[in-house]
mmCIF file of C-alpha atoms in Angstrom:
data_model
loop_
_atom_site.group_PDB
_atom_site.id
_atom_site.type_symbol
_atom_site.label_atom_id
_atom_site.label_comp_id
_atom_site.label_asym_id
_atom_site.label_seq_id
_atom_site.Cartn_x
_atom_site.Cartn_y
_atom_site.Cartn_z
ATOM 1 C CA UNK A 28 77.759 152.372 -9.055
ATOM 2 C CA UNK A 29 78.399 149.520 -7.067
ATOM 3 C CA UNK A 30 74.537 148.113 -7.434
ATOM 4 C CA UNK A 31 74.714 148.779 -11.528
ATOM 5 C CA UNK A 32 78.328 146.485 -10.732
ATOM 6 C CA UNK A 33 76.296 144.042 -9.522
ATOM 7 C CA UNK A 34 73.228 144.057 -12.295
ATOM 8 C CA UNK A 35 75.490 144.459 -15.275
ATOM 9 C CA UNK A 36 78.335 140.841 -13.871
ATOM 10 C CA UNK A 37 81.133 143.744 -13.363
ATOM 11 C CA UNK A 38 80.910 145.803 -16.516
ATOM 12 C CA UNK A 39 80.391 149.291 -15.238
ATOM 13 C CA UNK A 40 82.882 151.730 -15.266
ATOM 14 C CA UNK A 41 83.034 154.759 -13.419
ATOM 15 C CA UNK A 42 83.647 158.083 -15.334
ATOM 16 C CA UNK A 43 84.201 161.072 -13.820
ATOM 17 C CA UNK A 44 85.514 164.714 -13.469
ATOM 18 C CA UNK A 45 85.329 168.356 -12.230
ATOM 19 C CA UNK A 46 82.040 169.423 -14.039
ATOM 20 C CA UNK A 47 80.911 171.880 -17.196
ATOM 21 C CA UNK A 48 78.503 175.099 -16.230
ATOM 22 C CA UNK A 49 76.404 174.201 -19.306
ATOM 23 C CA UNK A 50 74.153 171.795 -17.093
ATOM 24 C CA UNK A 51 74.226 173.691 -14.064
ATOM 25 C CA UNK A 52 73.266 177.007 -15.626
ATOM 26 C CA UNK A 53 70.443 175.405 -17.161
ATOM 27 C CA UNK A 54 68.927 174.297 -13.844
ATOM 28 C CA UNK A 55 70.295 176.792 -11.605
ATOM 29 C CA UNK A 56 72.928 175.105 -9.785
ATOM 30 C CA UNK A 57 75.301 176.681 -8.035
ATOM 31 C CA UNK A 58 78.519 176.285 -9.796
ATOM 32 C CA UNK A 59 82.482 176.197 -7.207
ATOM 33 C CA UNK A 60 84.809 178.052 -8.801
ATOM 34 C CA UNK A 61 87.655 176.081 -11.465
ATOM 35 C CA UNK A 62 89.984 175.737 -8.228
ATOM 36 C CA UNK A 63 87.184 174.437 -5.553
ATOM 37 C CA UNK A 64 86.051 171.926 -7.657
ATOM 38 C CA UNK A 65 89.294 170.796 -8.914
ATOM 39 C CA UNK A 66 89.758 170.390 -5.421
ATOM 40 C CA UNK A 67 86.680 168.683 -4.790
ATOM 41 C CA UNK A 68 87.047 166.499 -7.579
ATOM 42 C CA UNK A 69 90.642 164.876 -6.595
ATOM 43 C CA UNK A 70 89.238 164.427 -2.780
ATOM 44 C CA UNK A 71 86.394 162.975 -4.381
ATOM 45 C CA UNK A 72 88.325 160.345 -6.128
ATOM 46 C CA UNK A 73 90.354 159.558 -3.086
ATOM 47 C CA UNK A 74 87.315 158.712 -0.815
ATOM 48 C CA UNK A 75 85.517 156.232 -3.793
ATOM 49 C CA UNK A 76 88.957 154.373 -3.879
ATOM 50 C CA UNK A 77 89.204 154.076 -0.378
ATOM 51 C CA UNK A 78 85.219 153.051 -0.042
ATOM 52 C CA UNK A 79 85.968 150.490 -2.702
ATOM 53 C CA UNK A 80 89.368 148.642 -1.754
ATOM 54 C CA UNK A 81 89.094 149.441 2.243
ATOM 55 C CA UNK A 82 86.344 147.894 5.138
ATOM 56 C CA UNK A 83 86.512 150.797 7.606
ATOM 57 C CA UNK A 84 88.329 153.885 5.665
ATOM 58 C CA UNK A 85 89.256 157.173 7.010
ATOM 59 C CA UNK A 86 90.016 160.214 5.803
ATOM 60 C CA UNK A 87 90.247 163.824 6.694
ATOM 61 C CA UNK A 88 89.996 166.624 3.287
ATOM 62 C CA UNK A 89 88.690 170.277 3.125
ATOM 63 C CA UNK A 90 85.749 168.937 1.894
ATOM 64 C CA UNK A 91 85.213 165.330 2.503
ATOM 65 C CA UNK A 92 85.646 163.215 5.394
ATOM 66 C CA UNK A 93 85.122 159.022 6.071
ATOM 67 C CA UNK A 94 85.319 158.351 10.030
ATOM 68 C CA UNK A 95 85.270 153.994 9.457
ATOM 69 C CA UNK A 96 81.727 154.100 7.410
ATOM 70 C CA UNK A 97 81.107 149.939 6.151
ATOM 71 C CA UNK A 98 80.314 149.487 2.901
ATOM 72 C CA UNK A 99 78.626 146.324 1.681
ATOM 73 C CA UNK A 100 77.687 144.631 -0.110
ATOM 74 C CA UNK A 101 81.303 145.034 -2.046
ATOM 75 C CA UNK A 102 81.985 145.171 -5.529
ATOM 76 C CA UNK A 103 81.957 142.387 -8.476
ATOM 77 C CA UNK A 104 84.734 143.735 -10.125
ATOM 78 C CA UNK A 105 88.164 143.625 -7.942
ATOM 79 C CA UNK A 106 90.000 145.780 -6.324
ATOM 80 C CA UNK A 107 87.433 148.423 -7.641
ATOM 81 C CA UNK A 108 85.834 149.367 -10.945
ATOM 82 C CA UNK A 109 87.507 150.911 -13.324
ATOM 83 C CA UNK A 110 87.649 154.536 -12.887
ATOM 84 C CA UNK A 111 87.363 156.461 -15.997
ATOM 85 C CA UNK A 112 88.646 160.318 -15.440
ATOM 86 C CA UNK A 113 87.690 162.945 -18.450
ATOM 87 C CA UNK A 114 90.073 166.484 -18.585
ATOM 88 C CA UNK A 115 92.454 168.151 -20.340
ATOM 89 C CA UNK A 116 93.912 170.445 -17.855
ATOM 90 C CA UNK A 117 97.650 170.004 -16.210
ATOM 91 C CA UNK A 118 95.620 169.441 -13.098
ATOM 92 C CA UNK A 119 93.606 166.864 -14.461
ATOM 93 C CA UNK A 120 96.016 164.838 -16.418
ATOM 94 C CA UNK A 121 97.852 165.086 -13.145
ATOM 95 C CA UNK A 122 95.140 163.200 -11.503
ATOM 96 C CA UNK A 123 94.859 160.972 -14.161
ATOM 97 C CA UNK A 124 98.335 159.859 -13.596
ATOM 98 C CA UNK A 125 97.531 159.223 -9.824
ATOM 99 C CA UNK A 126 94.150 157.973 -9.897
ATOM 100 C CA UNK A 127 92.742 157.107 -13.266
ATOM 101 C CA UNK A 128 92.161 153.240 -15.353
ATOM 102 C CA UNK A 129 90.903 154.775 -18.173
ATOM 103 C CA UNK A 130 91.418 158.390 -19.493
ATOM 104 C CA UNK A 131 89.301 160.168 -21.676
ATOM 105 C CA UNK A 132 91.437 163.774 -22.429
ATOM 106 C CA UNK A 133 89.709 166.697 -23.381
ATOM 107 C CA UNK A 134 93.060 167.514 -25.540
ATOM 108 C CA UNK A 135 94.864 165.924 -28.451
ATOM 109 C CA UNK A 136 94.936 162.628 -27.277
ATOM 110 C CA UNK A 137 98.671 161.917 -28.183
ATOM 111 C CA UNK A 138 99.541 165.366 -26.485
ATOM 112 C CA UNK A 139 98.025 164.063 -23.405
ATOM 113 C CA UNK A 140 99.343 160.406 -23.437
ATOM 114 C CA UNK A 141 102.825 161.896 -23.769
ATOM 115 C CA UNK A 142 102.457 164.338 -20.904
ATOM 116 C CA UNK A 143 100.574 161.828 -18.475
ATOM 117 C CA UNK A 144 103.404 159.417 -19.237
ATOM 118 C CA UNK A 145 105.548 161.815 -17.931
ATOM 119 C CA UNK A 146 103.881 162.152 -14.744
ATOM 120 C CA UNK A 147 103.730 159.024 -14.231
ATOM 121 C CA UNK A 148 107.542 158.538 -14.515
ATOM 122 C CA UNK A 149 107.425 161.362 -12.089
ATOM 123 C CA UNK A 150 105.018 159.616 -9.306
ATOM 124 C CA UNK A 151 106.680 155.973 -10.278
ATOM 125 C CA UNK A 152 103.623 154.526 -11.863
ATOM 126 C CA UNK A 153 103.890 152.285 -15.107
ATOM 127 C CA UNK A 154 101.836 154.467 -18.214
ATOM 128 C CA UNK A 155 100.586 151.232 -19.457
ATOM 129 C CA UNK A 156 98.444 150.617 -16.327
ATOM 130 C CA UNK A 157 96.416 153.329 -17.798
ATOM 131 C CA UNK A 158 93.616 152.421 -20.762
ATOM 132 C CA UNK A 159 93.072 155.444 -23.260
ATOM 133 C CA UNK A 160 89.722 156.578 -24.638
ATOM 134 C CA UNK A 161 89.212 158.853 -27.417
ATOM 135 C CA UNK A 162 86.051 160.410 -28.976
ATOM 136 C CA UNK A 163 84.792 163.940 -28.798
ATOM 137 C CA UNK A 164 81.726 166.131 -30.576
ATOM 138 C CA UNK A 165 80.304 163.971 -32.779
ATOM 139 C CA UNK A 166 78.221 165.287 -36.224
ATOM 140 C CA UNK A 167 78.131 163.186 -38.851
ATOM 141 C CA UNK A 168 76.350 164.536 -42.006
ATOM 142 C CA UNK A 169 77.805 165.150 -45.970
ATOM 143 C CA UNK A 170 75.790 168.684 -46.850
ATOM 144 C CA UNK A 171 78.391 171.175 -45.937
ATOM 145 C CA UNK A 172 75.813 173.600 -45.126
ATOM 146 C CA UNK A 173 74.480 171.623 -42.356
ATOM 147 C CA UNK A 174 77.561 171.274 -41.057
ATOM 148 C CA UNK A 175 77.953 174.930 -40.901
ATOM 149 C CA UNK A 176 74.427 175.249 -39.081
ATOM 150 C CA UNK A 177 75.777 172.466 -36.678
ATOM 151 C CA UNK A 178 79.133 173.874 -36.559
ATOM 152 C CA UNK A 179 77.621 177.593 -35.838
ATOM 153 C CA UNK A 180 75.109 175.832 -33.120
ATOM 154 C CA UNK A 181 78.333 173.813 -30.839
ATOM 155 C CA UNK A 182 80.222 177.236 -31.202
ATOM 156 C CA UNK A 183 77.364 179.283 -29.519
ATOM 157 C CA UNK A 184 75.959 176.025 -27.272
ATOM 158 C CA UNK A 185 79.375 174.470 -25.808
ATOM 159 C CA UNK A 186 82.241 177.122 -26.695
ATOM 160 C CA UNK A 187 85.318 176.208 -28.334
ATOM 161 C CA UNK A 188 86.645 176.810 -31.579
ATOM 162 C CA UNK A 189 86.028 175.861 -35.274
ATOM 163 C CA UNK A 190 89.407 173.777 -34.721
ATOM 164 C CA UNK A 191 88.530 172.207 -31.863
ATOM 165 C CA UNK A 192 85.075 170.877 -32.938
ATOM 166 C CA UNK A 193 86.606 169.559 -36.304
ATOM 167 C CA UNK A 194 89.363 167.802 -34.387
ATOM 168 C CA UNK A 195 86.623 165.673 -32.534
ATOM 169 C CA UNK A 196 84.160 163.690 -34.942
ATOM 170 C CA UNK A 197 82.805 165.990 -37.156
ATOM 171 C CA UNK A 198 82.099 166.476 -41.219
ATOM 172 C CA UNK A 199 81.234 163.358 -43.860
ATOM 173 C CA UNK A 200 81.719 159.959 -42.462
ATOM 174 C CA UNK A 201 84.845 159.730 -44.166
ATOM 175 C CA UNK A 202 85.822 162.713 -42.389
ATOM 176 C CA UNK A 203 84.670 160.943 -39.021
ATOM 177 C CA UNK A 204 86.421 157.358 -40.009
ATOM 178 C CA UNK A 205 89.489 159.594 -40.820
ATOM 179 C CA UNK A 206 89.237 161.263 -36.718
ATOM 180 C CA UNK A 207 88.865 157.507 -35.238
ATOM 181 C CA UNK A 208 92.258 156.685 -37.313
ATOM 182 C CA UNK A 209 93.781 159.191 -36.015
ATOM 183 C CA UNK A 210 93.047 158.630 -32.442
ATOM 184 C CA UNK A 211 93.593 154.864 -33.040
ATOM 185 C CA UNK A 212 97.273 155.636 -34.235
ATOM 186 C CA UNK A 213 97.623 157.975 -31.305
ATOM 187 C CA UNK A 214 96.581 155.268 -28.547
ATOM 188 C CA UNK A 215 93.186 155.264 -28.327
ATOM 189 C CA UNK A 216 91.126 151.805 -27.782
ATOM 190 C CA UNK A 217 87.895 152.921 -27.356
ATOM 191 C CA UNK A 218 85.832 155.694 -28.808
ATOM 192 C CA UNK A 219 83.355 157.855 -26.655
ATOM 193 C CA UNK A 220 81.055 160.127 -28.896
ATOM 194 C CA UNK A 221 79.307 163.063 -27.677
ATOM 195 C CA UNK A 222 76.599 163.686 -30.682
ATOM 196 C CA UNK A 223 76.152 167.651 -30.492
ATOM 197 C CA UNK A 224 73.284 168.422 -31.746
ATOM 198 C CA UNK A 225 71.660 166.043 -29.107
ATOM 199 C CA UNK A 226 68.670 165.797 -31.245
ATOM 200 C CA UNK A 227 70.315 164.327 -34.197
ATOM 201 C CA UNK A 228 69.132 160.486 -34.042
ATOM 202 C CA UNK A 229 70.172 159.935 -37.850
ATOM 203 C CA UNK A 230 74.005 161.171 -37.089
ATOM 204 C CA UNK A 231 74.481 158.273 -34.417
ATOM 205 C CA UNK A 232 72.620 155.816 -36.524
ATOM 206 C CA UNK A 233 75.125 156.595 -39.425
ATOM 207 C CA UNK A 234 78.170 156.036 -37.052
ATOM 208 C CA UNK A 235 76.581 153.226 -35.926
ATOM 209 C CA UNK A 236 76.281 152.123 -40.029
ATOM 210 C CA UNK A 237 79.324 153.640 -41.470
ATOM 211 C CA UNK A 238 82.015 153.970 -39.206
ATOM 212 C CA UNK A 239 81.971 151.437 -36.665
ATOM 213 C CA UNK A 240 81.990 148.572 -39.427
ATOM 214 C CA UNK A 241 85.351 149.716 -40.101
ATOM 215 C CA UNK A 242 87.412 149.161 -36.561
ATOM 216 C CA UNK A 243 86.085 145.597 -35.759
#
């Protein structure tokens, strides 16, 4: 991260969280249990920051551990790049409150602006230090019985329900300029898509045509 820092004149941001089986089941990863790799994940966090903002760190987790390790060259972007952190759980939005720049919820977006303001009025943190990020499952197309293919495909491919998958990016691009609205009057700044099927090229092209336009 810190070389791409370097090649891209600081405008790399880090995103990261505490993983999805779908990729590791299709390789045959091992996959840590919810709790482990929550666990794992908020050490994780805690040893980039103190890479990036301290010379000789140290710290001492269950699973992690700096004993003074340099790390040059440093980064472009001061005291650290952003750090993007993607969840929806208490536990994550927790850690978004402590850790996170940007947040990219895997809830309602105004739900989780609402409760991570409230942690952070818990930890003494000002909210507004934190940038937020909507998005979500992105499938742009007007025949409603491709949607239903595409709708009946995320179901079996990434779980979920009907609900959820509608409340991300999904149905005519109306329907899709209508979701970014929403998340724009909820606090979002930026839109992330993920375009489920992968292997729908003219559904990102038509975002790229029909909705985007709109927000500049």
């Amino acid at each position: 991260m810190t070389t791409l820092d370097h090649v891209s004149g600081g405008r790399i941001t880090l995103g990261i969280g505490a993983g999805w089986p779908g990729d590791q089941r299709r390789y045959g990863i091992d996959f840590w249990t919810r709790p482990e790799r929550l666990a794992r994940f908020e050490e994780a966090v805690q040893v980039i920051k103190l890479l990036w903002t301290q010379p000789r760190p140290r710290f001492q987790g269950a699973y992690y551990t700096l004993d003074g390790p340099p790390y040059s060259p440093g980064n472009v972007q001061q005291p650290h790049l952003p750090i993007l952190i993607g969840g929806g759980s208490e536990t994550m939005l927790r850690a978004i409150a402590k850790y996170a720049d940007v947040a990219s919820p895997m809830i309602d977006i105004a739900e989780a602006i609402a409760k991570v303001d409230a942690y952070c009025r818990e930890i003494g943190r000002n909210p507004g230090e934190i940038r937020w990020v909507g998005g979500g499952n992105l499938f742009l197309h007007d025949d409603p019985d491709v949607q239903r293919r595409a709708m009946e495909f995320a179901l079996q491919e990434y779980g979920g329900t009907e609900e959820s998958i509608r409340n991300g990016l999904f149905g005519s691009a109306a329907d899709v300029r209508a979701g970014v609205e929403r998340q724009v009057a909820a606090g979002a700044t930026e839109i992330i898509v993920f375009q489920l099927p992968r292997l729908h090229p003219k559904s990102l092209a038509r975002f790229s045509e029909e909705v985007i336009p709109a927000f500049r």
